[in-house]
C-alpha atoms as a PDB file:
ATOM      1  CA  UNK A   1     109.772 100.816  92.523  1.00  0.00           C
ATOM      2  CA  UNK A   2     112.983  99.672  90.906  1.00  0.00           C
ATOM      3  CA  UNK A   3     114.796  96.361  90.648  1.00  0.00           C
ATOM      4  CA  UNK A   4     118.570  96.226  91.060  1.00  0.00           C
ATOM      5  CA  UNK A   5     120.376  93.176  89.677  1.00  0.00           C
ATOM      6  CA  UNK A   6     124.086  92.415  89.878  1.00  0.00           C
ATOM      7  CA  UNK A   7     124.530  91.149  86.314  1.00  0.00           C
ATOM      8  CA  UNK A   8     128.168  90.179  86.958  1.00  0.00           C
ATOM      9  CA  UNK A   9     127.188  87.719  89.700  1.00  0.00           C
ATOM     10  CA  UNK A  10     123.618  86.971  88.600  1.00  0.00           C
ATOM     11  CA  UNK A  11     122.255  88.032  91.988  1.00  0.00           C
ATOM     12  CA  UNK A  12     119.330  90.159  93.149  1.00  0.00           C
ATOM     13  CA  UNK A  13     120.386  93.267  95.051  1.00  0.00           C
ATOM     14  CA  UNK A  14     116.904  94.682  95.610  1.00  0.00           C
ATOM     15  CA  UNK A  15     113.439  94.445  94.086  1.00  0.00           C
ATOM     16  CA  UNK A  16     111.657  97.298  95.896  1.00  0.00           C
ATOM     17  CA  UNK A  17     114.198 100.077  95.575  1.00  0.00           C
ATOM     18  CA  UNK A  18     112.879 103.637  95.633  1.00  0.00           C
ATOM     19  CA  UNK A  19     114.338 106.457  93.533  1.00  0.00           C
ATOM     20  CA  UNK A  20     115.546 109.667  95.171  1.00  0.00           C
ATOM     21  CA  UNK A  21     116.193 111.988  92.238  1.00  0.00           C
ATOM     22  CA  UNK A  22     114.954 115.341  93.542  1.00  0.00           C
ATOM     23  CA  UNK A  23     116.638 117.667  96.025  1.00  0.00           C
ATOM     24  CA  UNK A  24     113.939 117.022  98.621  1.00  0.00           C
ATOM     25  CA  UNK A  25     114.032 113.222  98.266  1.00  0.00           C
ATOM     26  CA  UNK A  26     117.851 113.202  98.380  1.00  0.00           C
ATOM     27  CA  UNK A  27     117.914 115.469 101.431  1.00  0.00           C
ATOM     28  CA  UNK A  28     115.601 113.267 103.517  1.00  0.00           C
ATOM     29  CA  UNK A  29     116.669 109.897 102.115  1.00  0.00           C
ATOM     30  CA  UNK A  30     116.025 107.193 104.715  1.00  0.00           C
ATOM     31  CA  UNK A  31     115.685 109.595 107.662  1.00  0.00           C
ATOM     32  CA  UNK A  32     112.732 108.859 109.918  1.00  0.00           C
ATOM     33  CA  UNK A  33     112.557 105.179 109.012  1.00  0.00           C
ATOM     34  CA  UNK A  34     113.140 102.395 111.515  1.00  0.00           C
ATOM     35  CA  UNK A  35     114.745 100.095 108.944  1.00  0.00           C
ATOM     36  CA  UNK A  36     114.526  98.668 105.459  1.00  0.00           C
ATOM     37  CA  UNK A  37     112.598  95.527 104.583  1.00  0.00           C
ATOM     38  CA  UNK A  38     114.311  92.744 102.639  1.00  0.00           C
ATOM     39  CA  UNK A  39     114.470  93.755  98.987  1.00  0.00           C
ATOM     40  CA  UNK A  40     114.061  97.432  99.855  1.00  0.00           C
ATOM     41  CA  UNK A  41     116.451 100.271  99.293  1.00  0.00           C
ATOM     42  CA  UNK A  42     116.990 103.763  97.974  1.00  0.00           C
ATOM     43  CA  UNK A  43     118.828 104.763  94.779  1.00  0.00           C
ATOM     44  CA  UNK A  44     120.119 108.301  95.206  1.00  0.00           C
ATOM     45  CA  UNK A  45     121.085 110.107  92.022  1.00  0.00           C
ATOM     46  CA  UNK A  46     123.021 112.172  91.625  1.00  0.00           C
ATOM     47  CA  UNK A  47     125.172 111.529  94.667  1.00  0.00           C
ATOM     48  CA  UNK A  48     128.896 111.251  95.292  1.00  0.00           C
ATOM     49  CA  UNK A  49     128.603 110.128  98.935  1.00  0.00           C
ATOM     50  CA  UNK A  50     126.177 109.854 101.853  1.00  0.00           C
ATOM     51  CA  UNK A  51     125.869 110.357 105.594  1.00  0.00           C
ATOM     52  CA  UNK A  52     123.983 108.410 108.245  1.00  0.00           C
ATOM     53  CA  UNK A  53     123.448 111.247 110.728  1.00  0.00           C
ATOM     54  CA  UNK A  54     120.088 110.873 112.466  1.00  0.00           C
ATOM     55  CA  UNK A  55     119.503 107.360 111.145  1.00  0.00           C
ATOM     56  CA  UNK A  56     118.344 104.571 113.437  1.00  0.00           C
ATOM     57  CA  UNK A  57     119.983 101.627 111.661  1.00  0.00           C
ATOM     58  CA  UNK A  58     123.077 100.514 109.732  1.00  0.00           C
ATOM     59  CA  UNK A  59     122.956 100.312 105.932  1.00  0.00           C
ATOM     60  CA  UNK A  60     124.955  98.885 103.059  1.00  0.00           C
ATOM     61  CA  UNK A  61     125.961 101.536 100.531  1.00  0.00           C
ATOM     62  CA  UNK A  62     127.068 100.856  96.960  1.00  0.00           C
ATOM     63  CA  UNK A  63     128.746 103.666  95.011  1.00  0.00           C
ATOM     64  CA  UNK A  64     128.177 103.536  91.243  1.00  0.00           C
ATOM     65  CA  UNK A  65     129.781 105.274  88.297  1.00  0.00           C
ATOM     66  CA  UNK A  66     127.713 106.683  85.418  1.00  0.00           C
ATOM     67  CA  UNK A  67     127.443 103.224  83.814  1.00  0.00           C
ATOM     68  CA  UNK A  68     126.272 101.622  87.106  1.00  0.00           C
ATOM     69  CA  UNK A  69     129.581  99.869  87.683  1.00  0.00           C
ATOM     70  CA  UNK A  70     130.444  99.389  91.364  1.00  0.00           C
ATOM     71  CA  UNK A  71     133.320 101.713  92.322  1.00  0.00           C
ATOM     72  CA  UNK A  72     132.941 101.797  96.133  1.00  0.00           C
ATOM     73  CA  UNK A  73     131.370  99.623  98.834  1.00  0.00           C
ATOM     74  CA  UNK A  74     130.461 100.524 102.404  1.00  0.00           C
ATOM     75  CA  UNK A  75     129.095  97.346 104.061  1.00  0.00           C
ATOM     76  CA  UNK A  76     126.984  97.888 107.201  1.00  0.00           C
ATOM     77  CA  UNK A  77     127.793 101.588 107.486  1.00  0.00           C
ATOM     78  CA  UNK A  78     127.126 102.571 111.089  1.00  0.00           C
ATOM     79  CA  UNK A  79     124.896 105.447 112.118  1.00  0.00           C
ATOM     80  CA  UNK A  80     126.394 108.944 112.459  1.00  0.00           C
ATOM     81  CA  UNK A  81     129.035 108.303 109.789  1.00  0.00           C
ATOM     82  CA  UNK A  82     129.999 110.027 106.524  1.00  0.00           C
ATOM     83  CA  UNK A  83     131.292 108.208 103.462  1.00  0.00           C
ATOM     84  CA  UNK A  84     134.190 109.527 101.495  1.00  0.00           C
ATOM     85  CA  UNK A  85     133.222 111.631  98.488  1.00  0.00           C
ATOM     86  CA  UNK A  86     134.434 110.649  95.046  1.00  0.00           C
ATOM     87  CA  UNK A  87     134.021 112.301  91.680  1.00  0.00           C
ATOM     88  CA  UNK A  88     133.870 108.792  90.166  1.00  0.00           C
ATOM     89  CA  UNK A  89     130.666 108.083  92.100  1.00  0.00           C
ATOM     90  CA  UNK A  90     127.598 109.376  90.267  1.00  0.00           C
ATOM     91  CA  UNK A  91     124.908 107.618  92.329  1.00  0.00           C
ATOM     92  CA  UNK A  92     124.572 105.415  95.398  1.00  0.00           C
ATOM     93  CA  UNK A  93     122.267 102.586  96.393  1.00  0.00           C
ATOM     94  CA  UNK A  94     121.381 102.321 100.086  1.00  0.00           C
ATOM     95  CA  UNK A  95     120.312  98.848 101.186  1.00  0.00           C
ATOM     96  CA  UNK A  96     119.662  96.801 104.322  1.00  0.00           C
ATOM     97  CA  UNK A  97     122.840  95.821 106.145  1.00  0.00           C
ATOM     98  CA  UNK A  98     124.110  92.498 104.758  1.00  0.00           C
ATOM     99  CA  UNK A  99     122.907  92.808 101.164  1.00  0.00           C
ATOM    100  CA  UNK A 100     126.403  93.471  99.782  1.00  0.00           C
ATOM    101  CA  UNK A 101     127.615  90.158 101.240  1.00  0.00           C
ATOM    102  CA  UNK A 102     124.410  88.283 100.425  1.00  0.00           C
ATOM    103  CA  UNK A 103     124.461  89.390  96.776  1.00  0.00           C
ATOM    104  CA  UNK A 104     128.239  88.780  96.581  1.00  0.00           C
ATOM    105  CA  UNK A 105     128.685  92.296  95.175  1.00  0.00           C
ATOM    106  CA  UNK A 106     132.318  93.276  94.599  1.00  0.00           C
ATOM    107  CA  UNK A 107     134.183  96.268  93.207  1.00  0.00           C
ATOM    108  CA  UNK A 108     133.949  96.310  89.403  1.00  0.00           C
ATOM    109  CA  UNK A 109     130.615  94.457  89.254  1.00  0.00           C
ATOM    110  CA  UNK A 110     127.972  95.728  86.842  1.00  0.00           C
ATOM    111  CA  UNK A 111     124.528  96.570  88.210  1.00  0.00           C
ATOM    112  CA  UNK A 112     121.349  96.838  86.185  1.00  0.00           C
ATOM    113  CA  UNK A 113     118.645  99.159  87.522  1.00  0.00           C
ATOM    114  CA  UNK A 114     115.202  98.930  85.952  1.00  0.00           C
ATOM    115  CA  UNK A 115     111.549  99.564  86.707  1.00  0.00           C
END
């Protein structure tokens, strides 16, 4: 499990974030789950965008550049949606709906991801 901290704001983004760094893990992502617990999430790398086809719940999505700086935010992305794809985005963090607001995460913020 990983911990994701917004070092710009001094806030906790997630403390039980799973890593999806293989083709199989990235392909299935959060499919088949009924939701995410508080503190939970999924860090998908590499990734330049995501979809929520087949998902049963809304999620917050944070797009990160190679240095883990926030370059795109999708708060409470509804099911059966596709994010835009960007070459600036190198990985994404999927979180429970509301975490972006709760952690006060904004574009340009620096995230720290550690085990």
